[in-house]
Short mmCIF file of C-alpha atoms in Angstrom, two decimals:
data_model
loop_
_atom_site.label_atom_id
_atom_site.label_comp_id
_atom_site.label_asym_id
_atom_site.label_seq_id
_atom_site.Cartn_x
_atom_site.Cartn_y
_atom_site.Cartn_z
CA MET S 1 -47.18 -57.01 76.29
CA GLU S 2 -50.91 -56.53 75.77
CA GLN S 3 -53.97 -58.64 76.64
CA ARG S 4 -56.55 -57.84 74.00
CA ALA S 5 -59.67 -59.37 75.60
CA ARG S 6 -60.65 -61.52 78.52
CA GLY S 7 -59.67 -65.09 77.73
CA ALA S 8 -57.89 -64.11 74.52
CA PRO S 9 -54.24 -65.09 73.98
CA VAL S 10 -51.60 -62.67 75.11
CA ALA S 11 -50.13 -60.69 72.23
CA VAL S 12 -46.43 -59.97 72.51
CA SER S 13 -44.36 -57.72 70.30
CA LEU S 14 -40.60 -57.35 70.51
CA ALA S 15 -38.34 -54.99 68.60
CA GLY S 16 -34.68 -54.17 68.78
CA GLN S 17 -31.33 -55.65 67.87
CA GLY S 18 -29.07 -58.30 69.33
CA LYS S 19 -25.53 -59.54 69.61
CA LEU S 20 -24.00 -62.75 70.94
CA ALA S 21 -20.22 -62.82 71.17
CA ASP S 22 -17.64 -65.46 72.09
CA ILE S 23 -20.09 -68.36 72.34
CA ASN S 24 -18.96 -71.96 72.83
CA VAL S 25 -21.39 -74.89 72.85
CA LEU S 26 -20.14 -78.30 74.00
CA ASP S 27 -21.49 -81.70 73.05
CA PRO S 28 -22.92 -83.03 76.33
CA SER S 29 -22.04 -86.63 75.48
CA THR S 30 -18.37 -86.06 74.59
CA ALA S 31 -17.58 -82.63 76.06
CA MET S 32 -16.13 -81.75 72.65
CA GLU S 33 -16.72 -78.39 71.06
CA LEU S 34 -19.89 -78.52 68.98
CA LEU S 35 -20.55 -74.90 67.97
CA ARG S 36 -18.51 -71.75 68.35
CA TRP S 37 -18.64 -68.23 67.05
CA ARG S 38 -16.84 -65.04 67.79
CA ARG S 39 -19.63 -62.71 66.67
CA LEU S 40 -23.33 -63.09 65.87
CA GLU S 41 -25.19 -59.83 65.28
CA VAL S 42 -28.75 -59.01 64.23
CA ASN S 43 -29.12 -55.34 63.40
CA LYS S 44 -32.92 -55.46 63.36
CA LEU S 45 -35.27 -57.75 65.26
CA ALA S 46 -39.08 -57.62 65.19
CA ILE S 47 -41.26 -60.41 66.58
CA ASP S 48 -45.06 -60.52 66.90
CA THR S 49 -46.88 -63.47 68.42
CA THR S 50 -50.42 -62.69 67.26
CA PRO S 51 -50.30 -63.36 64.40
CA LEU S 52 -46.87 -64.91 64.48
CA ARG S 53 -44.33 -62.92 62.51
CA VAL S 54 -40.53 -62.81 62.67
CA ASP S 55 -38.63 -60.11 60.83
CA LEU S 56 -34.84 -60.02 60.96
CA GLY S 57 -32.69 -57.43 59.28
CA GLU S 58 -29.10 -58.32 58.51
CA VAL S 59 -27.63 -61.29 60.35
CA ALA S 60 -23.83 -61.34 60.54
CA LEU S 61 -21.99 -64.49 61.65
CA ALA S 62 -18.20 -64.32 61.85
CA ASP S 63 -15.40 -66.60 63.06
CA PHE S 64 -17.76 -69.56 63.41
CA PHE S 65 -17.15 -73.28 63.79
CA ALA S 66 -19.45 -76.31 63.70
CA ARG S 67 -18.56 -79.93 64.34
CA VAL S 68 -20.66 -82.59 62.64
CA VAL S 69 -20.00 -86.16 63.77
CA LEU S 70 -21.51 -89.38 62.47
CA SER S 71 -21.15 -91.79 65.38
CA ALA S 72 -20.02 -95.41 65.22
CA ASP S 73 -23.67 -96.50 65.30
CA GLY S 74 -24.66 -94.14 62.47
CA ARG S 75 -26.20 -91.22 64.38
CA LEU S 76 -25.49 -87.53 63.82
CA ASN S 77 -24.44 -85.60 66.90
CA LEU S 78 -26.73 -82.67 66.02
CA ALA S 79 -29.71 -85.02 65.81
CA ASP S 80 -28.78 -86.52 69.19
CA LEU S 81 -28.66 -83.03 70.67
CA TYR S 82 -32.14 -82.30 69.35
CA ARG S 83 -33.50 -85.58 70.74
CA ALA S 84 -31.97 -84.81 74.12
CA GLU S 85 -33.76 -81.45 74.19
CA GLU S 86 -37.03 -83.17 73.28
CA ALA S 87 -36.56 -85.66 76.12
CA ARG S 88 -36.12 -82.83 78.64
CA ALA S 89 -39.18 -80.95 77.42
CA PRO S 90 -42.46 -81.45 79.37
CA THR S 91 -44.86 -83.87 77.73
CA SER S 92 -48.52 -83.34 77.03
CA GLU S 93 -49.49 -86.98 77.48
CA GLY S 94 -53.09 -87.28 78.56
CA LEU S 95 -53.96 -83.73 77.50
CA PRO S 96 -56.29 -83.04 74.57
CA PRO S 97 -54.49 -81.76 71.47
CA PRO S 98 -54.89 -78.10 70.56
CA ALA S 99 -57.76 -77.38 68.22
CA SER S 100 -55.42 -76.34 65.44
CA GLU S 101 -53.21 -79.43 65.65
CA ASN S 102 -55.47 -81.56 63.47
CA LYS S 103 -55.05 -79.18 60.53
CA ALA S 104 -51.32 -78.68 61.10
CA ALA S 105 -50.64 -82.36 60.60
CA THR S 106 -52.35 -82.45 57.23
CA ALA S 107 -51.10 -79.36 55.47
CA ALA S 108 -47.80 -77.54 55.65
CA ALA S 109 -47.87 -73.77 55.75
CA ALA S 110 -45.34 -71.13 54.86
CA LEU S 111 -43.36 -69.81 57.81
CA PRO S 112 -43.96 -66.11 58.59
CA ILE S 113 -40.24 -65.38 58.72
CA ARG S 114 -38.25 -62.82 56.79
CA VAL S 115 -34.48 -62.43 56.91
CA GLY S 116 -32.95 -59.42 55.22
CA ARG S 117 -29.56 -60.99 54.59
CA ILE S 118 -27.17 -63.43 56.22
CA SER S 119 -23.48 -62.57 56.01
CA LEU S 120 -20.88 -65.26 56.69
CA ALA S 121 -17.17 -64.73 57.33
CA LYS S 122 -14.29 -66.96 58.40
CA GLY S 123 -16.36 -70.11 58.78
CA ASN S 124 -15.21 -73.67 59.40
CA ILE S 125 -17.32 -76.84 59.39
CA ASN S 126 -15.60 -80.02 60.55
CA PHE S 127 -17.06 -83.41 59.59
CA THR S 128 -15.98 -86.68 61.17
CA ASP S 129 -17.35 -90.09 60.20
CA LEU S 130 -16.78 -92.60 63.01
CA PHE S 131 -19.09 -95.10 61.31
CA ILE S 132 -16.42 -95.94 58.73
CA LYS S 133 -13.20 -97.70 59.74
CA PRO S 134 -10.66 -96.16 59.57
CA ASN S 135 -12.43 -92.90 60.38
CA TYR S 136 -12.92 -90.20 57.76
CA ARG S 137 -12.42 -86.49 58.42
CA ALA S 138 -12.98 -83.43 56.24
CA ASN S 139 -13.03 -79.69 56.75
CA LEU S 140 -14.94 -76.99 54.91
CA THR S 141 -12.75 -73.99 55.60
CA ASP S 142 -12.63 -70.25 54.91
CA LEU S 143 -16.40 -70.10 54.42
CA ALA S 144 -17.67 -66.64 53.51
CA GLY S 145 -20.51 -65.11 51.55
CA THR S 146 -24.11 -63.98 51.70
CA ILE S 147 -27.54 -65.61 51.74
CA GLY S 148 -30.78 -63.75 51.22
CA PRO S 149 -32.96 -61.87 51.55
CA LEU S 150 -35.15 -64.82 52.55
CA LYS S 151 -38.93 -64.80 52.57
CA ALA S 152 -41.60 -67.41 51.87
CA GLY S 153 -42.39 -67.49 48.17
CA ALA S 154 -39.40 -65.31 47.24
CA PRO S 155 -36.20 -67.38 46.93
CA GLY S 156 -33.12 -65.54 48.11
CA GLU S 157 -29.75 -65.44 46.41
CA VAL S 158 -26.94 -67.66 47.71
CA LYS S 159 -23.28 -66.81 47.21
CA VAL S 160 -20.91 -68.76 49.45
CA ASN S 161 -17.22 -69.48 48.84
CA GLY S 162 -14.71 -71.52 50.76
CA ALA S 163 -12.33 -74.43 50.45
CA VAL S 164 -12.03 -78.09 51.26
CA ASP S 165 -9.19 -78.51 53.75
CA HIS S 166 -7.82 -75.04 52.89
CA SER S 167 -6.77 -76.21 49.41
CA ALA S 168 -9.60 -77.18 47.04
CA PRO S 169 -11.74 -74.14 46.08
CA LEU S 170 -15.45 -74.43 46.84
CA ALA S 171 -18.28 -72.23 45.50
CA ILE S 172 -22.04 -72.47 46.11
CA THR S 173 -24.42 -70.24 44.16
CA GLY S 174 -28.11 -70.12 43.35
CA ARG S 175 -31.40 -69.38 45.05
CA LEU S 176 -33.07 -70.77 48.17
CA ASP S 177 -36.51 -70.57 49.83
CA PRO S 178 -36.42 -72.40 53.19
CA PHE S 179 -39.56 -70.74 54.59
CA GLY S 180 -42.16 -71.67 51.98
CA ALA S 181 -44.78 -74.37 52.42
CA ALA S 182 -42.22 -76.71 50.84
CA LEU S 183 -38.47 -76.32 50.53
CA ALA S 184 -37.48 -74.80 47.19
CA LEU S 185 -33.97 -74.37 45.89
CA ASP S 186 -31.96 -74.08 42.72
CA LEU S 187 -28.30 -74.40 43.68
CA GLU S 188 -24.98 -75.12 42.03
CA ALA S 189 -21.89 -76.25 43.90
CA HIS S 190 -18.39 -76.47 42.45
CA ALA S 191 -15.26 -77.89 44.06
CA LYS S 192 -11.93 -78.38 42.31
CA GLY S 193 -8.89 -80.51 43.12
CA ILE S 194 -9.91 -82.40 46.27
CA ASP S 195 -7.24 -84.91 47.33
CA MET S 196 -8.70 -88.38 46.82
CA PRO S 197 -6.49 -90.44 49.19
CA THR S 198 -8.57 -88.96 52.02
CA PHE S 199 -11.50 -91.06 50.72
CA SER S 200 -9.60 -94.33 51.24
CA PRO S 201 -11.81 -95.34 54.20
CA TYR S 202 -14.81 -95.38 51.84
CA SER S 203 -13.04 -96.92 48.83
CA GLY S 204 -11.59 -99.63 51.07
CA LYS S 205 -14.97 -100.49 52.55
CA TYR S 206 -17.06 -100.44 49.38
CA LEU S 207 -14.55 -101.04 46.55
CA GLY S 208 -11.93 -103.14 48.32
CA TYR S 209 -8.98 -100.86 47.50
CA ALA S 210 -7.23 -97.91 49.10
CA ILE S 211 -6.59 -94.83 46.96
CA ASP S 212 -2.94 -93.96 46.36
CA LYS S 213 -3.45 -90.73 44.46
CA GLY S 214 -5.89 -88.65 42.47
CA LYS S 215 -7.81 -85.39 42.45
CA LEU S 216 -11.59 -84.99 42.57
CA SER S 217 -13.56 -82.10 41.08
CA VAL S 218 -17.34 -81.86 41.19
CA ASP S 219 -20.00 -79.70 39.55
CA LEU S 220 -23.37 -80.25 41.21
CA GLU S 221 -26.74 -78.84 40.17
CA TYR S 222 -29.70 -79.39 42.51
CA HIS S 223 -33.26 -78.24 41.91
CA ILE S 224 -36.11 -78.85 44.38
CA GLU S 225 -39.67 -77.73 43.70
CA ASN S 226 -42.94 -79.06 45.14
CA GLY S 227 -41.06 -81.86 46.84
CA GLU S 228 -39.49 -83.12 43.60
CA LEU S 229 -35.72 -83.30 43.26
CA ARG S 230 -33.79 -83.08 40.00
CA ALA S 231 -30.03 -83.16 40.22
CA GLU S 232 -27.02 -83.47 37.96
CA ASN S 233 -23.77 -84.64 39.49
CA LYS S 234 -20.75 -84.09 37.25
CA ILE S 235 -17.73 -85.83 38.72
CA PHE S 236 -14.21 -85.47 37.34
CA LEU S 237 -11.47 -87.79 38.60
CA ASP S 238 -7.89 -86.99 37.60
CA GLN S 239 -5.15 -89.63 37.87
CA LEU S 240 -7.18 -91.92 40.13
CA THR S 241 -4.84 -94.71 41.22
CA PHE S 242 -5.81 -97.53 43.55
CA GLY S 243 -3.34 -98.85 46.10
CA GLN S 244 -3.34 -101.94 48.26
CA LYS S 245 -6.26 -104.35 48.22
CA ILE S 246 -8.36 -104.28 51.37
CA GLU S 247 -10.46 -107.21 52.50
CA SER S 248 -13.94 -105.90 53.24
CA PRO S 249 -17.20 -107.85 53.59
CA ASP S 250 -19.04 -104.81 52.22
CA ALA S 251 -16.94 -104.49 49.04
CA LEU S 252 -18.85 -104.73 45.77
CA ALA S 253 -18.30 -108.01 43.94
CA ILE S 254 -17.14 -106.34 40.72
CA PRO S 255 -13.75 -106.01 38.98
CA VAL S 256 -13.08 -102.43 40.05
CA THR S 257 -9.75 -102.10 38.25
CA LEU S 258 -11.38 -103.12 34.95
CA ALA S 259 -14.12 -100.56 35.48
CA VAL S 260 -11.52 -97.84 36.07
CA ALA S 261 -9.61 -98.90 32.93
CA LEU S 262 -12.83 -98.62 30.92
CA LEU S 263 -13.69 -95.22 32.33
CA LYS S 264 -10.21 -93.66 32.33
CA ASN S 265 -9.03 -91.93 29.15
CA ALA S 266 -5.48 -91.65 27.77
CA ARG S 267 -4.84 -88.60 29.97
CA GLY S 268 -5.75 -90.50 33.12
CA GLU S 269 -9.10 -88.72 33.49
CA ILE S 270 -12.54 -90.09 34.35
CA ASP S 271 -15.53 -87.91 33.52
CA LEU S 272 -18.85 -89.08 35.00
CA ARG S 273 -22.42 -87.81 34.78
CA LEU S 274 -24.78 -89.03 37.48
CA PRO S 275 -28.32 -87.63 37.07
CA ILE S 276 -30.59 -88.04 40.10
CA SER S 277 -34.32 -87.55 40.53
CA GLY S 278 -36.88 -88.46 43.13
CA SER S 279 -39.62 -87.31 45.47
CA LEU S 280 -38.69 -85.89 48.85
CA ASN S 281 -42.25 -86.72 49.92
CA ASP S 282 -41.45 -90.42 49.61
CA PRO S 283 -40.39 -91.66 53.07
CA GLU S 284 -38.25 -94.33 51.40
CA PHE S 285 -36.25 -91.80 49.38
CA ARG S 286 -32.66 -91.34 50.58
CA LEU S 287 -30.48 -89.07 48.47
CA GLY S 288 -27.19 -90.64 49.49
CA ALA S 289 -28.48 -94.14 48.77
CA VAL S 290 -29.77 -93.07 45.34
CA ILE S 291 -26.43 -91.49 44.37
CA ILE S 292 -24.55 -94.61 45.46
CA GLN S 293 -26.95 -96.83 43.50
CA VAL S 294 -26.56 -94.75 40.33
CA PHE S 295 -22.78 -94.95 40.70
CA VAL S 296 -22.90 -98.71 41.27
CA ASN S 297 -25.13 -99.14 38.21
CA LEU S 298 -22.55 -97.26 36.12
CA ILE S 299 -19.72 -99.48 37.36
CA VAL S 300 -21.76 -102.64 36.76
CA LYS S 301 -22.58 -101.45 33.23
CA ALA S 302 -18.90 -100.79 32.61
CA VAL S 303 -17.83 -104.33 33.49
CA THR S 304 -20.83 -106.28 32.19
CA ALA S 305 -21.52 -104.34 28.99
CA PRO S 306 -18.29 -102.47 28.19
CA PHE S 307 -19.11 -101.89 24.52
CA ALA S 308 -22.45 -100.35 25.45
CA LEU S 309 -20.60 -98.01 27.82
CA LEU S 310 -18.05 -97.08 25.15
CA GLY S 311 -20.90 -96.54 22.71
CA SER S 312 -22.58 -94.13 25.11
CA LEU S 313 -19.31 -92.21 25.49
CA PHE S 314 -18.17 -92.15 21.85
CA GLY S 315 -20.78 -93.71 19.58
CA GLY S 316 -23.93 -91.77 20.30
CA GLY S 317 -25.36 -94.60 22.37
CA GLN S 318 -24.73 -97.36 19.80
CA ASP S 319 -23.64 -100.83 20.86
CA LEU S 320 -20.08 -101.30 19.57
CA SER S 321 -19.78 -104.97 20.52
CA GLN S 322 -20.22 -106.22 16.95
CA VAL S 323 -19.86 -105.10 13.35
CA ASP S 324 -22.26 -106.46 10.74
CA PHE S 325 -21.33 -107.05 7.10
CA ALA S 326 -23.67 -107.63 4.19
CA ALA S 327 -23.88 -111.35 3.45
CA GLY S 328 -21.00 -112.60 1.34
CA THR S 329 -19.00 -109.37 1.41
CA ALA S 330 -16.38 -107.62 3.52
CA ALA S 331 -17.52 -104.15 2.46
CA LEU S 332 -18.69 -101.83 5.24
CA ALA S 333 -21.79 -99.69 5.08
CA PRO S 334 -21.25 -95.99 5.96
CA ALA S 335 -23.11 -96.41 9.27
CA THR S 336 -20.92 -99.39 10.16
CA GLU S 337 -17.78 -97.43 9.32
CA GLN S 338 -18.91 -94.73 11.76
CA ARG S 339 -19.33 -97.32 14.50
CA LEU S 340 -15.85 -98.70 13.86
CA GLU S 341 -14.39 -95.20 13.93
CA ALA S 342 -16.12 -94.61 17.29
CA LEU S 343 -14.69 -97.87 18.64
CA ALA S 344 -11.21 -96.99 17.37
CA LYS S 345 -11.44 -93.61 19.08
CA ALA S 346 -12.57 -95.22 22.33
CA LEU S 347 -9.71 -97.73 22.30
CA ALA S 348 -7.14 -95.07 21.39
CA ASP S 349 -8.39 -92.97 24.31
CA ARG S 350 -8.11 -95.93 26.68
CA PRO S 351 -4.68 -97.52 26.13
CA GLY S 352 -5.15 -99.82 29.10
CA LEU S 353 -7.82 -101.80 27.25
CA LYS S 354 -7.14 -104.81 25.02
CA MET S 355 -9.71 -106.25 22.65
CA ASP S 356 -10.12 -109.73 21.18
CA ILE S 357 -11.85 -109.99 17.79
CA THR S 358 -13.81 -113.09 16.83
CA GLY S 359 -15.20 -113.60 13.33
CA GLY S 360 -18.52 -115.20 12.52
CA ALA S 361 -20.43 -116.35 9.45
CA ASP S 362 -23.89 -117.54 8.48
CA PRO S 363 -23.32 -120.68 6.36
CA GLU S 364 -26.63 -120.46 4.54
CA ALA S 365 -26.89 -116.72 3.93
CA ASP S 366 -23.19 -116.25 3.14
CA ALA S 367 -23.08 -119.28 0.80
CA ALA S 368 -26.08 -118.02 -1.18
CA ALA S 369 -24.64 -114.49 -1.34
CA LEU S 370 -21.24 -115.77 -2.49
CA ARG S 371 -22.91 -117.73 -5.31
CA ARG S 372 -24.78 -114.61 -6.41
CA LEU S 373 -21.56 -112.57 -6.34
CA ALA S 374 -19.70 -115.23 -8.35
CA LEU S 375 -22.44 -115.19 -10.99
CA ASP S 376 -22.39 -111.40 -11.07
CA ARG S 377 -18.62 -111.39 -11.66
CA ARG S 378 -19.03 -114.00 -14.43
CA LEU S 379 -21.62 -111.87 -16.25
CA ARG S 380 -19.49 -108.75 -15.97
CA ALA S 381 -16.50 -110.69 -17.33
CA LEU S 382 -18.56 -111.81 -20.34
CA LYS S 383 -19.61 -108.24 -21.10
CA LEU S 384 -16.02 -107.03 -20.68
CA ALA S 385 -14.72 -109.76 -23.03
CA GLU S 386 -17.33 -108.93 -25.66
CA ALA S 387 -16.39 -105.24 -25.50
CA ALA S 388 -12.72 -106.16 -25.99
CA LYS S 389 -13.57 -108.20 -29.12
CA LYS S 390 -15.29 -105.14 -30.54
CA GLY S 391 -12.19 -103.05 -29.88
CA GLN S 392 -13.88 -101.04 -27.19
CA ALA S 393 -11.97 -99.69 -24.20
CA GLY S 394 -11.62 -102.14 -21.36
CA GLY S 395 -11.58 -101.61 -17.62
CA SER S 396 -11.96 -103.47 -14.38
CA LEU S 397 -14.86 -105.72 -13.50
CA SER S 398 -16.02 -103.29 -10.81
CA GLU S 399 -16.47 -100.60 -13.47
CA VAL S 400 -18.71 -102.75 -15.71
CA GLN S 401 -22.38 -101.77 -15.49
CA LEU S 402 -25.09 -104.36 -16.12
CA SER S 403 -28.54 -103.21 -17.19
CA ALA S 404 -31.53 -105.50 -16.81
CA GLU S 405 -31.25 -106.31 -20.55
CA ASP S 406 -27.50 -106.99 -20.18
CA TYR S 407 -28.16 -109.27 -17.23
CA ALA S 408 -30.62 -111.41 -19.23
CA THR S 409 -28.29 -111.53 -22.29
CA TYR S 410 -25.14 -112.55 -20.46
CA LEU S 411 -26.98 -114.91 -18.13
CA ALA S 412 -28.12 -116.83 -21.22
CA LEU S 413 -24.53 -116.86 -22.57
CA ALA S 414 -23.19 -118.10 -19.26
CA TYR S 415 -25.84 -120.78 -19.10
CA ARG S 416 -25.10 -122.03 -22.64
CA ALA S 417 -21.37 -122.08 -21.87
CA GLN S 418 -21.96 -124.07 -18.71
CA VAL S 419 -24.71 -126.37 -20.04
CA PRO S 420 -24.23 -127.41 -23.70
CA PRO S 421 -27.38 -127.91 -25.82
CA ALA S 422 -28.89 -131.40 -25.84
CA GLY S 423 -27.16 -133.70 -28.35
CA ALA S 424 -24.05 -131.53 -28.65
CA GLY S 425 -20.82 -133.48 -28.93
CA THR S 426 -22.55 -136.76 -29.91
#
């Protein structure tokens, strides 16, 4: 410890290493275990207060446990613990703010912290949601991997593996900068084969049905830079089957079973893409709420505009709800044939769907077109008959070609045959 000048702040420097073993932290409100670890080691520790600088070498955390609880009134236990510490801290009410506080509130600064590497082994994070009834519980188990090195402006590598409830593999990879002026990350998370019946508390509350069976796999990509979030959520549901209906005032007023039938293919699979974007600087932005809204919009689209949904899946975004024919004919244009093929593929891939077909006609346009087609056939027949009289090879009407000169010639013949000259037959 060194005082540099009279009235100047005390400058403190610390160096060494540290170890905390067999630590248990209890939740003061419930006396339940909140945090626990068998071993926490820092092989290098250097701290300076003037200017502030924290330099950690390798941090090793092994045999650790954390309990995250969302209470019945929607509060996280960890947040409550932080608020309790704030309440116990002395207040500065009535005291003038430090000279530097005015600037700190207006501009974020990078944290002068460097961590060489964080090693994780044998980790377990338990999550309990008491807000939902019945309660939901999940475990991230067998967590292990490395994070870092971490330093402001230099994102560190993330490689963490684990499982959901000891069964569904979980992998998180990418890069992370938590110490910069703004959080920056580029992460991917993959989980495969999560049992879906465990989500019945949520499906019952918001969809009105329990889940009997199914497996969930997710591929998530999240990118945050300068406070802007871009994310891609790829969700794969295998053999999703709803069970008993549950009366819930919060259930969406949509035909859920129809939506599932539209989304599920012949193999019982549902493949969803939910892109998300937004500004973390917006105080109204809530990631969970945005994801739910995107999912709800997809379901609503499925049940209110099913052909548009099928078109986005199979028809390159085309609306497959109707097929247009040229007036007076049943022949399909090549583009229309492609749309019908896309619809046929969609229906074949979704055997649970049934489709009603309703025909329509335009009395004026179709009547005029049919008259033109009848005249065209009459003129072709006249040319074909004339060729036969001359001993020329015949053929079908569709093979007869009419030039502009032919059209005028045979139109005159047809007219004279239909309308005799004045005075004829008298």
